[in-house]
CSV table of C-alpha atoms in Angstrom, one decimal:
chain,number,residue,atom,x,y,z
O,490,MET,CA,103.3,142.5,96.0
O,491,GLU,CA,106.5,141.0,94.4
O,492,LYS,CA,106.2,138.0,96.7
O,493,ARG,CA,102.6,137.4,95.7
O,494,LYS,CA,103.6,137.7,92.0
O,495,GLY,CA,106.4,135.3,92.5
O,496,ASN,CA,104.0,132.7,94.0
O,497,GLN,CA,101.5,133.0,91.2
O,498,PRO,CA,103.4,130.6,88.8
O,499,THR,CA,103.8,128.0,91.6
O,500,GLN,CA,100.1,128.3,92.5
O,501,LEU,CA,99.1,128.0,88.8
O,502,LEU,CA,101.3,124.9,88.4
O,503,GLU,CA,99.9,123.3,91.5
O,504,GLY,CA,96.3,124.1,90.3
O,505,LEU,CA,97.0,122.6,86.9
O,506,CYS,CA,98.6,119.5,88.4
O,507,SER,CA,95.6,119.0,90.7
O,508,PHE,CA,93.2,119.4,87.8
O,509,LEU,CA,95.2,116.9,85.7
O,510,ARG,CA,95.3,114.4,88.5
O,511,ALA,CA,91.5,114.7,89.0
O,512,TYR,CA,90.9,114.1,85.3
O,513,ILE,CA,93.2,111.1,85.1
O,514,PHE,CA,91.6,109.6,88.2
O,515,SER,CA,88.2,110.1,86.7
O,516,VAL,CA,89.3,108.2,83.6
O,517,LEU,CA,90.9,105.5,85.7
O,518,SER,CA,87.6,105.0,87.5
O,519,ILE,CA,86.0,103.7,84.3
O,520,GLY,CA,87.8,100.4,85.0
O,521,PRO,CA,87.8,98.4,88.2
O,522,MET,CA,89.5,100.3,91.1
O,523,PRO,CA,91.5,99.0,94.0
O,524,ARG,CA,90.0,99.3,97.5
O,525,HIS,CA,93.3,98.6,99.3
O,526,ILE,CA,96.8,99.5,98.3
O,527,ALA,CA,99.8,98.4,100.4
O,528,PHE,CA,103.3,99.9,100.2
O,529,ILE,CA,106.7,98.4,101.0
O,530,MET,CA,108.9,101.5,101.3
O,531,ASP,CA,112.2,100.1,100.1
O,532,GLY,CA,115.3,102.1,99.4
O,533,ASN,CA,115.5,105.0,101.8
O,534,ARG,CA,119.0,104.2,103.0
O,535,ARG,CA,120.3,103.5,99.5
O,536,TYR,CA,118.9,106.8,98.3
O,537,ALA,CA,120.9,108.7,101.0
O,538,LYS,CA,124.0,106.6,100.3
O,539,ASN,CA,123.9,107.2,96.5
O,540,ARG,CA,123.7,110.9,97.1
O,541,ASN,CA,126.3,111.1,100.0
O,542,LEU,CA,123.6,112.4,102.3
O,543,GLU,CA,123.7,112.1,106.1
O,544,ASP,CA,122.2,109.1,107.9
O,545,GLY,CA,118.5,109.5,108.3
O,546,THR,CA,118.1,111.9,105.4
O,547,GLY,CA,116.8,109.2,103.2
O,548,HIS,CA,114.0,108.4,105.7
O,549,ARG,CA,113.0,112.1,105.9
O,550,VAL,CA,112.8,112.4,102.1
O,551,GLY,CA,111.0,109.1,102.1
O,552,TYR,CA,108.4,110.5,104.4
O,553,LEU,CA,107.7,113.3,101.9
O,554,ALA,CA,107.2,110.7,99.2
O,555,LEU,CA,104.8,108.8,101.6
O,556,THR,CA,102.8,112.0,102.2
O,557,ASN,CA,102.3,112.5,98.4
O,558,MET,CA,101.3,108.8,97.9
O,559,LEU,CA,98.7,109.1,100.6
O,560,ARG,CA,97.3,112.3,99.1
O,561,TYR,CA,97.0,110.6,95.7
O,562,CYS,CA,95.4,107.5,97.2
O,563,TYR,CA,92.8,109.6,99.1
O,564,GLU,CA,92.1,111.7,96.0
O,565,LEU,CA,91.5,108.5,94.2
O,566,ASN,CA,89.1,107.3,96.9
O,567,VAL,CA,91.2,104.3,97.9
O,568,LYS,CA,89.6,103.5,101.2
O,569,TYR,CA,92.4,101.4,102.7
O,570,VAL,CA,96.2,102.1,102.6
O,571,THR,CA,98.8,100.0,104.5
O,572,ILE,CA,102.4,100.8,104.8
O,573,TYR,CA,105.3,98.7,106.0
O,574,ALA,CA,107.1,101.1,108.3
O,575,PHE,CA,109.3,99.0,110.5
O,576,SER,CA,109.8,95.2,110.5
O,577,ILE,CA,110.7,93.2,113.6
O,578,ASP,CA,113.9,92.2,111.8
O,579,ASN,CA,114.9,95.9,111.6
O,580,PHE,CA,115.6,95.8,115.3
O,581,LYS,CA,118.7,93.8,114.3
O,582,ARG,CA,120.3,96.9,112.7
O,583,ARG,CA,122.8,99.1,114.5
O,584,PRO,CA,121.3,100.5,117.8
O,585,GLU,CA,122.0,104.1,116.8
O,586,GLU,CA,120.2,103.6,113.5
O,587,VAL,CA,117.2,102.0,115.2
O,588,GLN,CA,117.0,104.8,117.7
O,589,SER,CA,117.2,107.4,114.9
O,590,THR,CA,114.4,105.7,113.0
O,591,MET,CA,112.3,105.5,116.2
O,592,ASN,CA,112.8,109.2,116.9
O,593,LEU,CA,111.7,110.1,113.4
O,594,MET,CA,108.6,107.8,113.6
O,595,GLN,CA,107.6,109.4,116.9
O,596,GLU,CA,108.0,112.9,115.4
O,597,LYS,CA,105.8,112.0,112.4
O,598,ILE,CA,103.2,110.1,114.5
O,599,GLU,CA,102.8,113.2,116.7
O,600,GLY,CA,102.2,115.1,113.5
O,601,LEU,CA,99.2,112.9,112.7
O,602,ILE,CA,97.4,114.3,115.7
O,603,GLN,CA,97.5,117.9,114.3
O,604,LYS,CA,94.3,119.3,113.0
O,605,ASP,CA,95.8,120.1,109.6
O,606,SER,CA,97.5,116.7,109.2
O,607,ILE,CA,96.7,114.7,106.0
O,608,VAL,CA,94.8,112.1,107.9
O,609,ASN,CA,92.4,114.7,109.5
O,610,LYS,CA,92.0,116.6,106.2
O,611,HIS,CA,90.8,113.4,104.5
O,612,GLY,CA,89.0,111.8,107.5
O,613,VAL,CA,91.4,108.9,107.9
O,614,ARG,CA,91.4,106.6,110.8
O,615,VAL,CA,94.9,105.4,111.8
O,616,TYR,CA,95.8,101.9,113.1
O,617,PHE,CA,99.2,100.8,114.2
O,618,ILE,CA,99.6,97.1,113.3
O,619,GLY,CA,102.1,94.7,114.8
O,620,ASN,CA,103.6,93.6,118.1
O,621,LEU,CA,103.6,97.0,119.7
O,622,LYS,CA,105.0,95.7,122.9
O,623,LEU,CA,108.4,95.7,121.2
O,624,LEU,CA,108.4,99.5,120.7
O,625,ASN,CA,109.9,101.8,123.3
O,626,ASN,CA,107.4,103.5,125.6
O,627,SER,CA,107.5,107.0,124.0
O,628,VAL,CA,106.7,105.6,120.5
O,629,LYS,CA,104.1,103.3,121.8
O,630,ILE,CA,102.3,106.1,123.7
O,631,SER,CA,102.4,108.3,120.6
O,632,ALA,CA,100.9,105.5,118.5
O,633,GLU,CA,98.1,105.0,121.1
O,634,ARG,CA,97.4,108.7,121.1
O,635,ALA,CA,97.2,108.9,117.3
O,636,MET,CA,94.8,105.9,117.2
O,637,LYS,CA,92.6,107.5,119.8
O,638,ALA,CA,92.7,111.0,118.2
O,639,THR,CA,91.6,109.6,114.8
O,640,ALA,CA,89.1,107.1,116.0
O,641,HIS,CA,86.2,109.3,114.9
O,642,ASN,CA,87.5,109.5,111.3
O,643,SER,CA,85.6,107.1,109.0
O,644,LYS,CA,86.2,108.0,105.4
O,645,ALA,CA,89.4,105.9,105.0
O,646,VAL,CA,91.8,103.7,107.0
O,647,LEU,CA,95.6,104.0,107.2
O,648,SER,CA,97.3,100.9,108.7
O,649,ILE,CA,100.9,101.5,109.8
O,650,CYS,CA,102.8,98.3,110.3
O,651,MET,CA,105.4,98.7,113.0
O,652,ALA,CA,107.3,96.0,114.9
O,653,TYR,CA,105.5,93.7,112.3
O,654,THR,CA,106.2,90.5,110.4
O,655,SER,CA,103.7,88.3,108.8
O,656,THR,CA,105.0,85.2,110.6
O,657,ASP,CA,104.6,87.0,114.0
O,658,GLU,CA,101.0,88.0,113.0
O,659,ILE,CA,100.1,84.4,112.1
O,660,MET,CA,101.7,83.0,115.2
O,661,HIS,CA,99.9,85.6,117.3
O,662,ALA,CA,96.5,84.7,115.7
O,663,ILE,CA,96.9,81.0,116.3
O,664,GLU,CA,98.0,81.4,119.9
O,665,LYS,CA,95.0,83.7,120.6
O,666,SER,CA,92.6,81.3,118.9
O,667,CYS,CA,93.9,78.3,121.0
O,668,LYS,CA,93.7,80.3,124.2
O,669,GLU,CA,90.2,81.4,123.4
O,670,LYS,CA,89.1,77.8,122.9
O,671,GLN,CA,90.9,76.7,126.0
O,672,ASP,CA,89.0,79.3,128.0
O,673,GLU,CA,85.7,78.2,126.5
O,674,PHE,CA,86.3,74.6,127.5
O,675,ARG,CA,87.5,75.6,130.9
O,676,ILE,CA,84.2,77.4,131.5
O,677,LEU,CA,82.3,74.4,130.3
O,678,ASP,CA,84.3,72.1,132.6
O,679,MET,CA,83.6,74.3,135.5
O,680,SER,CA,79.9,74.2,134.8
O,681,GLY,CA,80.1,70.4,134.4
O,682,ALA,CA,79.2,70.5,130.7
O,683,GLY,CA,82.7,70.1,129.3
O,684,TYR,CA,83.0,66.3,129.8
O,685,GLY,CA,86.6,66.7,130.8
O,686,LEU,CA,87.8,67.8,127.3
O,687,ILE,CA,90.7,69.8,128.6
O,688,GLY,CA,92.0,67.0,130.8
O,689,LEU,CA,91.7,64.5,127.9
O,690,GLY,CA,93.5,66.8,125.5
O,691,GLY,CA,90.3,67.2,123.5
O,692,ILE,CA,91.1,70.5,121.8
O,693,GLY,CA,91.8,68.7,118.5
O,694,THR,CA,88.6,67.5,116.9
O,695,ASP,CA,84.9,67.5,117.7
O,696,ASN,CA,82.9,64.9,115.8
O,697,GLY,CA,85.5,65.1,113.0
O,698,LYS,CA,85.4,68.9,112.8
O,699,SER,CA,88.3,71.2,113.7
O,700,LEU,CA,87.7,73.2,116.8
O,701,ILE,CA,89.8,76.0,115.5
O,702,ASN,CA,88.8,77.1,112.0
O,703,LEU,CA,89.9,79.7,109.4
O,704,LYS,CA,87.4,82.3,110.7
O,705,ASP,CA,88.8,81.9,114.3
O,706,VAL,CA,92.4,82.6,113.1
O,707,GLU,CA,91.4,85.6,110.9
O,708,GLU,CA,89.5,87.2,113.7
O,709,HIS,CA,92.7,87.5,115.7
O,710,MET,CA,94.9,88.8,112.8
O,711,TYR,CA,96.4,92.2,113.3
O,712,MET,CA,95.2,93.1,109.8
O,713,LYS,CA,91.5,92.3,110.4
O,714,VAL,CA,90.9,96.0,110.2
O,715,ALA,CA,91.2,96.0,106.4
O,716,PRO,CA,90.3,93.7,103.5
O,717,ASP,CA,93.1,91.8,101.6
O,718,PRO,CA,95.2,94.3,99.5
O,719,ASP,CA,94.5,94.5,95.8
O,720,ILE,CA,97.9,96.0,95.0
O,721,ILE,CA,101.2,95.7,96.9
O,722,ILE,CA,103.8,98.3,95.6
O,723,ARG,CA,107.4,97.6,96.5
O,724,THR,CA,110.0,100.0,95.2
O,725,SER,CA,113.7,99.3,94.2
O,726,GLY,CA,112.6,96.6,91.8
O,727,GLU,CA,112.5,93.8,94.4
O,728,THR,CA,109.8,91.2,94.1
O,729,ARG,CA,110.1,89.8,97.6
O,730,LEU,CA,107.4,90.5,100.2
O,731,SER,CA,109.9,90.4,103.0
O,732,ASN,CA,107.5,88.8,105.5
O,733,PHE,CA,104.8,91.4,104.8
O,734,LEU,CA,101.1,90.4,104.5
O,735,LEU,CA,101.9,86.8,103.5
O,736,TRP,CA,98.5,85.6,104.7
O,737,GLN,CA,96.5,88.4,102.9
O,738,SER,CA,98.4,88.6,99.6
O,739,SER,CA,97.4,85.4,97.7
O,740,SER,CA,95.3,87.4,95.2
O,741,SER,CA,97.3,90.7,95.2
O,742,LEU,CA,99.1,92.3,92.3
O,743,LEU,CA,102.8,92.9,93.1
O,744,TYR,CA,104.1,96.0,91.3
O,745,SER,CA,107.8,96.6,91.6
O,746,PRO,CA,109.1,99.8,89.9
O,747,ARG,CA,112.9,100.1,89.6
O,748,ILE,CA,113.2,103.3,91.7
O,749,LEU,CA,114.0,103.9,95.3
O,750,TRP,CA,111.1,104.8,97.7
O,751,PRO,CA,112.0,108.6,97.9
O,752,GLU,CA,111.8,108.7,94.0
O,753,ILE,CA,108.2,107.3,93.8
O,754,GLY,CA,105.7,109.6,92.1
O,755,PHE,CA,102.3,110.1,90.7
O,756,TRP,CA,102.8,108.1,87.5
O,757,HIS,CA,104.1,105.0,89.4
O,758,LEU,CA,100.7,104.9,91.1
O,759,VAL,CA,98.9,105.3,87.8
O,760,ARG,CA,100.9,102.5,86.2
O,761,ALA,CA,100.2,100.2,89.2
O,762,ILE,CA,96.5,100.8,88.9
O,763,LEU,CA,96.5,100.2,85.1
O,764,GLU,CA,98.4,97.0,85.7
O,765,PHE,CA,95.8,96.0,88.2
O,766,GLN,CA,93.0,96.7,85.8
O,767,ARG,CA,94.7,94.7,83.0
O,768,ASN,CA,95.0,91.7,85.3
O,769,PHE,CA,91.8,92.2,87.2
O,770,ALA,CA,90.0,89.2,85.7
O,771,TYR,CA,92.8,86.8,86.7
O,772,LEU,CA,93.4,88.3,90.1
O,773,LYS,CA,89.8,88.3,91.2
O,774,LYS,CA,88.8,85.1,89.2
O,775,LYS,CA,86.0,87.0,87.4
O,776,PRO,CA,84.9,86.9,83.8
O,777,LYS,CA,87.1,88.9,81.5
O,778,GLN,CA,86.0,92.5,81.0
O,779,SER,CA,86.2,94.2,77.6
O,780,LEU,CA,89.8,95.0,76.7
O,781,VAL,CA,88.4,97.8,74.6
O,782,GLY,CA,87.4,99.6,77.8
O,783,LEU,CA,90.9,99.5,79.2
O,784,LEU,CA,92.3,100.6,75.9
O,785,VAL,CA,90.0,103.6,75.9
O,786,VAL,CA,91.3,104.4,79.4
O,787,ASN,CA,94.9,104.4,78.2
O,788,LEU,CA,94.2,106.4,75.1
O,789,LEU,CA,92.2,109.1,77.1
O,790,ILE,CA,95.0,109.5,79.6
O,791,SER,CA,97.7,109.7,77.0
O,792,GLY,CA,95.8,112.0,74.7
O,793,PHE,CA,94.8,114.4,77.4
O,794,VAL,CA,98.3,114.7,78.7
O,795,LEU,CA,99.7,115.4,75.2
O,796,VAL,CA,97.0,118.0,74.4
O,797,LEU,CA,97.4,119.8,77.8
O,798,CYS,CA,101.2,120.0,77.4
O,799,PHE,CA,100.9,121.4,73.9
O,800,LEU,CA,98.3,124.0,75.0
O,801,LEU,CA,100.5,125.0,77.9
O,802,TYR,CA,103.5,125.4,75.7
O,803,ARG,CA,101.6,127.6,73.3
O,804,CYS,CA,100.1,129.7,76.1
O,805,MET,CA,103.4,130.2,78.0
O,806,HIS,CA,105.4,131.2,74.9
O,807,GLY,CA,108.5,129.2,75.3
O,808,SER,CA,108.3,128.6,79.1
O,809,GLY,CA,106.4,125.4,78.5
O,810,LEU,CA,109.6,123.5,78.4
O,811,ILE,CA,110.4,124.6,82.0
O,812,PHE,CA,106.9,123.5,82.9
O,813,LEU,CA,107.2,120.1,81.4
O,814,VAL,CA,110.5,119.5,83.2
O,815,SER,CA,109.1,120.6,86.5
O,816,LEU,CA,105.8,118.7,86.2
O,817,PRO,CA,107.0,115.3,87.3
O,818,LEU,CA,108.7,116.9,90.3
O,819,MET,CA,105.4,118.5,91.4
O,820,TRP,CA,103.8,115.0,91.3
């Protein structure tokens, strides 16, 4: 009985936070909403170093932050989420650090297969994006299992970029496009209809037109499973993309809060979406929408938060201060 009573404040707090998020999301939806949000999870190692924590602890805390971000995105009905989990350049780090990170990723990938995992709760299909041949066998097998296990999910898509860089993706797409055209001409030559194009080096132009066009390249991109991102969020205040989605980000908003990845929370996502809405006309090259509408969104969110906090303070007779302090931690 005492344990149940002790859990009641926590359950109440979680319920209120969930209600507040739902309200804020409904207000945000008045304006244009992003379909695709990408995350560069920067600062896990610095977070651990600043707090004198053991190696790898920052990545584990960062995974909790990622889980929260995914939950908020799916509550907001963001259909596509992409995360930069491991760059090809990260293989240059100390071998023991790389192995530790791989072990953690395999552990978390295996967790995605569980029935009560966040991706299965929200009907999310998982893709692993990148040059997966560079991964060790155990991680690669786990990734393939997770993709197969979530293939039936269709409500949202989570793309996890591992052993990925944008330059590698572009090079891969061009190589695949060239090979595809070579194979087509080889078949034509074998049938006698190719007019010796391969032998003459004729894979350059055809009546003034390029034989390999933009559509050919994009069909072979790793990220063809999702539209271009509307928002790219990179923590730690850095404004570099670090070889992430260079091909896809020409019209994306880059939001760079000055916090480390494990410190990211609900309000950072809200601010990113508000920034996207303010710049929507410029980013999408569409006629300017009414600024009054966006002002109303901001006022409704701010006003509701203040009123709710005041009512909670009055209802809880002095314990409202504790609630206000703990509220950001719950988010």
